[in-house]
JSON list of C-alpha atoms in Angstrom, two decimals:
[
{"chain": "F", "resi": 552, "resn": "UNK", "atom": "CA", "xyz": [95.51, 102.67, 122.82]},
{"chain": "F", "resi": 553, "resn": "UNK", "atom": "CA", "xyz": [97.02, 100.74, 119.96]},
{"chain": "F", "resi": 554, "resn": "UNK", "atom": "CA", "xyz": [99.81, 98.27, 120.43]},
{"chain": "F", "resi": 555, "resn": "UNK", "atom": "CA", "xyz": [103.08, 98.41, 117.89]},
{"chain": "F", "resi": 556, "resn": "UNK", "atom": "CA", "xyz": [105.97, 95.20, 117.70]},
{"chain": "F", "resi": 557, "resn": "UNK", "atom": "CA", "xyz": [108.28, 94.42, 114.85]},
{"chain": "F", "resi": 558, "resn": "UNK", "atom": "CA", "xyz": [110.17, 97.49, 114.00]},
{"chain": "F", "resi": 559, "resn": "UNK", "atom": "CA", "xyz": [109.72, 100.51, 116.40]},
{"chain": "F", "resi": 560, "resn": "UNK", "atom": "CA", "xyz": [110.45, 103.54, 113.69]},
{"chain": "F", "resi": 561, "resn": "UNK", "atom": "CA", "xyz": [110.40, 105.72, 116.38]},
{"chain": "F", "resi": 562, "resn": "UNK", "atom": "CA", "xyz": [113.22, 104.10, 118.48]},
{"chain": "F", "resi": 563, "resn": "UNK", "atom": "CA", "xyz": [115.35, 101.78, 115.90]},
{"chain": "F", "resi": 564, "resn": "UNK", "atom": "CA", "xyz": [118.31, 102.69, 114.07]},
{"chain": "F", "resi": 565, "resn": "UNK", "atom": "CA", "xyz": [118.38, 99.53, 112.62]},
{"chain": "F", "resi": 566, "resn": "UNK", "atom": "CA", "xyz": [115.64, 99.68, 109.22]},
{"chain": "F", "resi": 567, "resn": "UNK", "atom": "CA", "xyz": [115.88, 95.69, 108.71]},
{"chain": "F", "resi": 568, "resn": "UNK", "atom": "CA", "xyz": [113.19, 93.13, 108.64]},
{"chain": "F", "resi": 569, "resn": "UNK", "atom": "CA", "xyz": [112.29, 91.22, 112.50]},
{"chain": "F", "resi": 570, "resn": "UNK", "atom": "CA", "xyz": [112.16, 88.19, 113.51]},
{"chain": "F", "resi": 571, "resn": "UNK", "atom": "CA", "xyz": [113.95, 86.40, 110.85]},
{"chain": "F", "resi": 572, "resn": "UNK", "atom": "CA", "xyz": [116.14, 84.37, 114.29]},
{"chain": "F", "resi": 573, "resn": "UNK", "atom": "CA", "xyz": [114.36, 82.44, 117.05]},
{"chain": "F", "resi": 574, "resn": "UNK", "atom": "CA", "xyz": [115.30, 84.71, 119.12]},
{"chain": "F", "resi": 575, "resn": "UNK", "atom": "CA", "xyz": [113.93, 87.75, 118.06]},
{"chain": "F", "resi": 576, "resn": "UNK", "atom": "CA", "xyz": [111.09, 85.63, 116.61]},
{"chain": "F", "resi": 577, "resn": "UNK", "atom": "CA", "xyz": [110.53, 84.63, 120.56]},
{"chain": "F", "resi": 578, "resn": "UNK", "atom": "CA", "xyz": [110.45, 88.03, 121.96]},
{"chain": "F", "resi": 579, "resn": "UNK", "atom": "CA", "xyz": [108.36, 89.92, 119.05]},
{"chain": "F", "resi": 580, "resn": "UNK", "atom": "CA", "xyz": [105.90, 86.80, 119.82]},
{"chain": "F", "resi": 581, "resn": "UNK", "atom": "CA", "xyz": [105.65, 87.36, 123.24]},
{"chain": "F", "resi": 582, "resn": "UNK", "atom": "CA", "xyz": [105.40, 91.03, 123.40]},
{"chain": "F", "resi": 583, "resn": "UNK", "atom": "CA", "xyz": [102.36, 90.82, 121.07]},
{"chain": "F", "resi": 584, "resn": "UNK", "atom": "CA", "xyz": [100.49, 88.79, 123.39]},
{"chain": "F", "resi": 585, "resn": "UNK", "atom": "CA", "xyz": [101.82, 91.26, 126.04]},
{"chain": "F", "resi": 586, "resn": "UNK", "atom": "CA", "xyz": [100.42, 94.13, 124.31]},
{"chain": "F", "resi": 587, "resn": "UNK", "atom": "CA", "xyz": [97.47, 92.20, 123.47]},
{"chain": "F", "resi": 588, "resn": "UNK", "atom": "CA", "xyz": [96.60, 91.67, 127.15]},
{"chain": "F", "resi": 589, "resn": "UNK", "atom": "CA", "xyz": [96.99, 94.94, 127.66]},
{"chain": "F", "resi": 590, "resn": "UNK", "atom": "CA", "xyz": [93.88, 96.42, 126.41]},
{"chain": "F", "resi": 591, "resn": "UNK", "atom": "CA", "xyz": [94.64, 97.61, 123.57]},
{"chain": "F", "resi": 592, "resn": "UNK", "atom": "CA", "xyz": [92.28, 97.74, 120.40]},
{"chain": "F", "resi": 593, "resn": "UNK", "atom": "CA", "xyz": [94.76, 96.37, 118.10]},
{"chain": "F", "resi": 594, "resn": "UNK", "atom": "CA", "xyz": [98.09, 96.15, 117.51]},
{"chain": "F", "resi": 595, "resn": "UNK", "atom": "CA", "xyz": [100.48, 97.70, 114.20]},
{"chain": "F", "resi": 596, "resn": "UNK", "atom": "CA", "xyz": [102.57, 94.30, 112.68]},
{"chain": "F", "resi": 597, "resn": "UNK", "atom": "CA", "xyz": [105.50, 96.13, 111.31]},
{"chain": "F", "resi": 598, "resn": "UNK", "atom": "CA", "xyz": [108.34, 94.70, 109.21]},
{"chain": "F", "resi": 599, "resn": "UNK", "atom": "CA", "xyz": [108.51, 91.25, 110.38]},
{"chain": "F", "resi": 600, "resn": "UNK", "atom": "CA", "xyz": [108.49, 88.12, 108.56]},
{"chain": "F", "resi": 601, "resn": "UNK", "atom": "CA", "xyz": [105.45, 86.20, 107.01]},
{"chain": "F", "resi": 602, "resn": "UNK", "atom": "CA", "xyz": [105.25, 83.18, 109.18]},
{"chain": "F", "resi": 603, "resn": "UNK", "atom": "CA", "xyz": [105.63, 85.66, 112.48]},
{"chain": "F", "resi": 604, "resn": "UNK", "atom": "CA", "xyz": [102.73, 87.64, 111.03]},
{"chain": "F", "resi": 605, "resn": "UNK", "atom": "CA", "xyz": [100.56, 85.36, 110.66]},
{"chain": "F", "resi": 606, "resn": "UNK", "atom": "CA", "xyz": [100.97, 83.44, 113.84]},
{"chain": "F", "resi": 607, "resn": "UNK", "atom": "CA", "xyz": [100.37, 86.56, 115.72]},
{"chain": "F", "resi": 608, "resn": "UNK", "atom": "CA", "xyz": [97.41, 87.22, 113.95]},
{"chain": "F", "resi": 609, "resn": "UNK", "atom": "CA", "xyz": [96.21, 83.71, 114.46]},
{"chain": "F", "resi": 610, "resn": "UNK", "atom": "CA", "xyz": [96.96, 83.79, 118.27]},
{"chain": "F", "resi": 611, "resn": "UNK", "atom": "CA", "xyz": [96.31, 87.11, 119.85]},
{"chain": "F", "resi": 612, "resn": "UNK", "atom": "CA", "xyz": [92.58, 88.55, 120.53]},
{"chain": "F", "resi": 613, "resn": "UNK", "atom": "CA", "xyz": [92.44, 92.39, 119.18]},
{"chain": "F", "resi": 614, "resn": "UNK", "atom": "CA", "xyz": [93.26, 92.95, 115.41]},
{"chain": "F", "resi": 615, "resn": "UNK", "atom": "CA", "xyz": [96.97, 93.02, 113.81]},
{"chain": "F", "resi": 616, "resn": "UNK", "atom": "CA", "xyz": [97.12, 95.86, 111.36]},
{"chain": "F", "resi": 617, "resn": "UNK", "atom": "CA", "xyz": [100.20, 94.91, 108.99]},
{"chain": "F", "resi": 618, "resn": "UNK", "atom": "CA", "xyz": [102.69, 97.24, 107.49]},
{"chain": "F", "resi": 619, "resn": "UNK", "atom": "CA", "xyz": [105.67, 95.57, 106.03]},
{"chain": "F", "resi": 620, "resn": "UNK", "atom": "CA", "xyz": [104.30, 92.29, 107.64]},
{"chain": "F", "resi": 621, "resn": "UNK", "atom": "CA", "xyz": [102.11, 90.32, 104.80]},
{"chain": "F", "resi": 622, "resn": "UNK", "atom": "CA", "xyz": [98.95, 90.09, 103.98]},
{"chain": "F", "resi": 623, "resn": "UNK", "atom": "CA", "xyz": [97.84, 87.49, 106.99]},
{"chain": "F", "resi": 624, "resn": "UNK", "atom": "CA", "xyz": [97.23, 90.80, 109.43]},
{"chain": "F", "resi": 625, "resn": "UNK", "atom": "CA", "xyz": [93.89, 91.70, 109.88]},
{"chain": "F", "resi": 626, "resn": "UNK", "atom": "CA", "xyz": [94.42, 95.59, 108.10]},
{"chain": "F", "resi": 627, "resn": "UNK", "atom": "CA", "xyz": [97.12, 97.03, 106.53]},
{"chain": "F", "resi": 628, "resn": "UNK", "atom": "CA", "xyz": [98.72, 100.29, 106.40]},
{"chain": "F", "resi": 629, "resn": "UNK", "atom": "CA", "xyz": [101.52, 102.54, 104.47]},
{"chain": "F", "resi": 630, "resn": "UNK", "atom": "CA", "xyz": [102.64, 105.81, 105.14]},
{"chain": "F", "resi": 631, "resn": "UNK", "atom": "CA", "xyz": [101.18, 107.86, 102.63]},
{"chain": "F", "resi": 632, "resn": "UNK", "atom": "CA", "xyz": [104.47, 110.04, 101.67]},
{"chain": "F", "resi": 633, "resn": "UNK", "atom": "CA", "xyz": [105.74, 107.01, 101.02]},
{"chain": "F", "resi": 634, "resn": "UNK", "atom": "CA", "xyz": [103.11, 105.36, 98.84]},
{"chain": "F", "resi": 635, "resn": "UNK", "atom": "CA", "xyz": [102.63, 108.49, 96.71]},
{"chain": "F", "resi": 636, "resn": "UNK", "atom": "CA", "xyz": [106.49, 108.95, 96.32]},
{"chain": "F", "resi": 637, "resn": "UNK", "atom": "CA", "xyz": [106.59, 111.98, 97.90]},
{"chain": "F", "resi": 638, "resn": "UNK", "atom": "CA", "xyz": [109.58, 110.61, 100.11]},
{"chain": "F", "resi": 639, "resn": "UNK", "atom": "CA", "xyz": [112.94, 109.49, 99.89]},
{"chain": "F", "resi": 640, "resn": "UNK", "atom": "CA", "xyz": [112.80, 106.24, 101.72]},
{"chain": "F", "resi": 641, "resn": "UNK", "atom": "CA", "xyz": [111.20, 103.26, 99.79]},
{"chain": "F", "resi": 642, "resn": "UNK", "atom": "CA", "xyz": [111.57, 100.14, 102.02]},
{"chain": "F", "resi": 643, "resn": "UNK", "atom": "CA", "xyz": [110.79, 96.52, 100.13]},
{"chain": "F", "resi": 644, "resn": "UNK", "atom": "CA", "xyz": [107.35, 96.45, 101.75]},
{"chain": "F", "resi": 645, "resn": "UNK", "atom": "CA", "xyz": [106.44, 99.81, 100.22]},
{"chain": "F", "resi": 646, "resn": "UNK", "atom": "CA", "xyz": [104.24, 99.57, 96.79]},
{"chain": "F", "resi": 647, "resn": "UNK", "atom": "CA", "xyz": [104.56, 103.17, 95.40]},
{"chain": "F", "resi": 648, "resn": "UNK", "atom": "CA", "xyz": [101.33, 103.75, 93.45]},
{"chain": "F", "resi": 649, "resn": "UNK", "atom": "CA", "xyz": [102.59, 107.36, 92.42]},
{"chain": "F", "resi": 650, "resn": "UNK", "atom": "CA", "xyz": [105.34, 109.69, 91.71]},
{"chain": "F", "resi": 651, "resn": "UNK", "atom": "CA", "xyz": [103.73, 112.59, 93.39]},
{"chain": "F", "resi": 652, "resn": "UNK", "atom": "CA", "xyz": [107.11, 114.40, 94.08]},
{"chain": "F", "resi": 653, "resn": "UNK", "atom": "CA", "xyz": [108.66, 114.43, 90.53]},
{"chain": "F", "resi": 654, "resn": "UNK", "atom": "CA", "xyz": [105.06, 116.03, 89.41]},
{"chain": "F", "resi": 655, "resn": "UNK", "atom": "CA", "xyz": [104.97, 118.51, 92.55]},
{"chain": "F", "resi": 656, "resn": "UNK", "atom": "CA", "xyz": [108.50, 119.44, 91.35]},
{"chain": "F", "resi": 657, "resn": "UNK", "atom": "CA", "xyz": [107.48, 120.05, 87.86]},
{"chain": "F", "resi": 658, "resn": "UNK", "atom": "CA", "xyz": [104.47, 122.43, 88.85]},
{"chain": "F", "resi": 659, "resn": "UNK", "atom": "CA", "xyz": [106.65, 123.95, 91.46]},
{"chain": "F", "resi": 660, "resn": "UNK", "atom": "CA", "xyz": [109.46, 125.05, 88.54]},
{"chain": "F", "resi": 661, "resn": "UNK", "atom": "CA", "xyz": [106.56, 125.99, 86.01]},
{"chain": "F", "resi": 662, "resn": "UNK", "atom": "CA", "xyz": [105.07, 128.70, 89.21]},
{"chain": "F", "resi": 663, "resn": "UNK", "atom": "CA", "xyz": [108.66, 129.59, 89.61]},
{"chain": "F", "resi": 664, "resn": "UNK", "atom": "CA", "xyz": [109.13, 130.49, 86.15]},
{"chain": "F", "resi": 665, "resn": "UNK", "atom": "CA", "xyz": [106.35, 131.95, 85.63]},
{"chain": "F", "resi": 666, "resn": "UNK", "atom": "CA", "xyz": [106.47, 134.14, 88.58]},
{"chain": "F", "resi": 667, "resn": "UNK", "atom": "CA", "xyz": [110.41, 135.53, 87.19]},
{"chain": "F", "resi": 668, "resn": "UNK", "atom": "CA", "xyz": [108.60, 136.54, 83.47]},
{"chain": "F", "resi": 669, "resn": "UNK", "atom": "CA", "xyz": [105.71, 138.29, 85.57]},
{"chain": "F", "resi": 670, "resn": "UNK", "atom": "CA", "xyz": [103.43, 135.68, 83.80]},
{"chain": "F", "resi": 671, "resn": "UNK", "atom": "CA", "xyz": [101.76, 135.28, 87.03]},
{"chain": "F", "resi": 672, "resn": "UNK", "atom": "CA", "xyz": [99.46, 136.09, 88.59]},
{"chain": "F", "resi": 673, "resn": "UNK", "atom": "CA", "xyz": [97.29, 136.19, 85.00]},
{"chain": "F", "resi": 674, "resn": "UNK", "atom": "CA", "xyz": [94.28, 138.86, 84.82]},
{"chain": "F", "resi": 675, "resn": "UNK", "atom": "CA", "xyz": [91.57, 136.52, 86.06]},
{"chain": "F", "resi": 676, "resn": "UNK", "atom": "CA", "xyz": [93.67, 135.48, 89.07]},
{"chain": "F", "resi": 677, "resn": "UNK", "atom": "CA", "xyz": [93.54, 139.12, 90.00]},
{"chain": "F", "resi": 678, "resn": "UNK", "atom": "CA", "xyz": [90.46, 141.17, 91.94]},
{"chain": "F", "resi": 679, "resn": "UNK", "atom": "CA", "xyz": [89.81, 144.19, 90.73]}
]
Protein backbone atom coordinates (compact mmCIF):
# COMPACT_ATOMS: atom_id res chain seq x y z
CA UNK A 1 0.00 0.00 0.00
CA UNK A 2 1.20 3.51 -0.67
CA UNK A 3 0.59 6.35 1.72
CA UNK A 4 -0.83 9.95 0.24
CA UNK A 5 -0.80 13.56 2.61
CA UNK A 6 -0.87 17.10 1.34
CA UNK A 7 -3.75 17.46 -0.97
CA UNK A 8 -6.18 14.43 -1.17
CA UNK A 9 -7.53 15.02 -5.03
CA UNK A 10 -9.84 12.51 -4.42
CA UNK A 11 -11.59 14.09 -1.35
CA UNK A 12 -10.69 18.06 -1.46
CA UNK A 13 -12.63 20.70 -2.95
CA UNK A 14 -10.20 23.00 -2.00
CA UNK A 15 -7.11 22.86 -5.09
CA UNK A 16 -4.65 25.16 -2.87
CA UNK A 17 -1.17 24.51 -1.72
CA UNK A 18 -0.83 22.66 2.26
CA UNK A 19 0.74 23.43 4.95
CA UNK A 20 1.58 26.96 4.38
CA UNK A 21 0.01 27.56 8.61
CA UNK A 22 1.40 25.70 11.64
CA UNK A 23 -1.42 24.19 11.89
CA UNK A 24 -1.92 22.39 8.93
CA UNK A 25 1.89 22.18 8.74
CA UNK A 26 1.41 20.11 12.27
CA UNK A 27 -1.13 17.70 11.12
CA UNK A 28 0.26 16.96 7.39
CA UNK A 29 3.59 16.26 9.58
CA UNK A 30 2.14 13.97 11.75
CA UNK A 31 0.01 12.00 9.47
CA UNK A 32 3.13 11.25 7.38
CA UNK A 33 4.81 9.61 10.12
CA UNK A 34 1.38 7.95 10.73
CA UNK A 35 1.25 6.59 7.37
CA UNK A 36 4.80 5.88 7.51
CA UNK A 37 4.35 3.51 10.48
CA UNK A 38 1.89 1.99 8.82
CA UNK A 39 3.62 -0.19 6.44
CA UNK A 40 3.42 1.34 3.67
CA UNK A 41 6.18 1.36 0.83
CA UNK A 42 6.15 4.97 0.37
CA UNK A 43 4.18 7.73 0.60
CA UNK A 44 2.80 10.47 -2.50
CA UNK A 45 3.99 14.34 -1.13
CA UNK A 46 1.35 16.29 -2.85
CA UNK A 47 1.03 20.08 -3.07
CA UNK A 48 2.58 21.16 0.06
CA UNK A 49 5.19 23.59 0.69
CA UNK A 50 9.06 23.20 0.26
CA UNK A 51 10.24 23.28 3.80
CA UNK A 52 7.23 20.60 4.75
CA UNK A 53 8.57 18.44 1.93
CA UNK A 54 11.62 18.18 2.76
CA UNK A 55 11.32 17.62 6.45
CA UNK A 56 9.13 14.74 5.77
CA UNK A 57 11.45 13.33 3.55
CA UNK A 58 14.25 13.84 5.98
CA UNK A 59 12.24 12.25 8.91
CA UNK A 60 10.07 9.39 7.87
CA UNK A 61 11.53 5.75 6.86
CA UNK A 62 9.79 4.60 3.37
CA UNK A 63 10.29 6.97 0.31
CA UNK A 64 8.25 10.40 -0.35
CA UNK A 65 7.33 10.53 -3.98
CA UNK A 66 6.65 14.41 -4.66
CA UNK A 67 4.06 15.88 -6.89
CA UNK A 68 3.55 19.53 -6.43
CA UNK A 69 5.90 19.22 -3.35
CA UNK A 70 9.70 20.15 -4.57
CA UNK A 71 12.35 18.50 -5.54
CA UNK A 72 13.59 17.29 -1.79
CA UNK A 73 11.07 14.00 -2.17
CA UNK A 74 12.68 11.00 -2.95
CA UNK A 75 10.60 10.53 -6.68
CA UNK A 76 8.43 12.61 -8.37
CA UNK A 77 5.36 12.29 -10.29
CA UNK A 78 2.76 14.25 -12.74
CA UNK A 79 -0.28 13.15 -14.15
CA UNK A 80 0.43 12.55 -17.59
CA UNK A 81 -2.84 14.36 -19.18
CA UNK A 82 -1.63 17.01 -17.52
CA UNK A 83 2.03 17.12 -18.52
CA UNK A 84 1.25 16.49 -22.20
CA UNK A 85 -1.58 19.18 -22.17
CA UNK A 86 -4.09 16.99 -22.91
CA UNK A 87 -6.17 18.51 -19.89
CA UNK A 88 -7.74 21.51 -18.81
CA UNK A 89 -6.34 21.92 -15.38
CA UNK A 90 -2.68 23.23 -15.18
CA UNK A 91 -1.86 23.72 -11.44
CA UNK A 92 1.60 25.89 -10.66
CA UNK A 93 3.44 22.63 -9.95
CA UNK A 94 2.59 21.27 -13.40
CA UNK A 95 5.55 21.71 -16.17
CA UNK A 96 3.64 21.02 -19.47
CA UNK A 97 6.27 19.56 -21.82
CA UNK A 98 3.57 19.32 -24.70
CA UNK A 99 0.50 20.55 -26.30
CA UNK A 100 -0.78 17.16 -27.15
CA UNK A 101 -4.51 18.32 -27.25
CA UNK A 102 -4.28 21.31 -29.69
CA UNK A 103 -2.33 18.67 -32.13
CA UNK A 104 -4.96 15.75 -31.37
CA UNK A 105 -7.54 18.43 -32.30
CA UNK A 106 -5.89 19.34 -35.48
CA UNK A 107 -5.62 15.59 -36.74
CA UNK A 108 -9.05 14.99 -35.41
CA UNK A 109 -10.59 18.04 -37.86
CA UNK A 110 -8.20 16.95 -40.82
CA UNK A 111 -10.01 12.90 -40.40
CA UNK A 112 -13.21 14.78 -40.10
CA UNK A 113 -12.79 16.58 -43.18
CA UNK A 114 -11.55 14.24 -44.96
CA UNK A 115 -14.08 11.71 -44.13
CA UNK A 116 -17.16 14.58 -45.43
CA UNK A 117 -15.12 14.86 -49.16
CA UNK A 118 -14.96 10.89 -49.17
CA UNK A 119 -11.11 11.46 -49.19
CA UNK A 120 -10.92 8.73 -46.78
CA UNK A 121 -10.39 5.90 -46.49
CA UNK A 122 -7.60 6.28 -49.60
CA UNK A 123 -7.06 3.04 -51.92
CA UNK A 124 -4.21 1.55 -49.93
CA UNK A 125 -6.17 1.87 -46.66
CA UNK A 126 -8.65 -0.42 -48.32
CA UNK A 127 -8.48 -4.58 -48.67
CA UNK A 128 -9.42 -5.77 -51.61
Amino acid sequence: VMGHVGLLPQTSTNFKVKGKKFTQRKQIFEDAVAVSNSGVFAIIVECVVESLAKKITKCISVPTIGIGASKHCDGQILVTDDMLGLSNFFPKFVKQYSTLGKVIEKCIRNYAKDVKTRKFPFIKNVYR
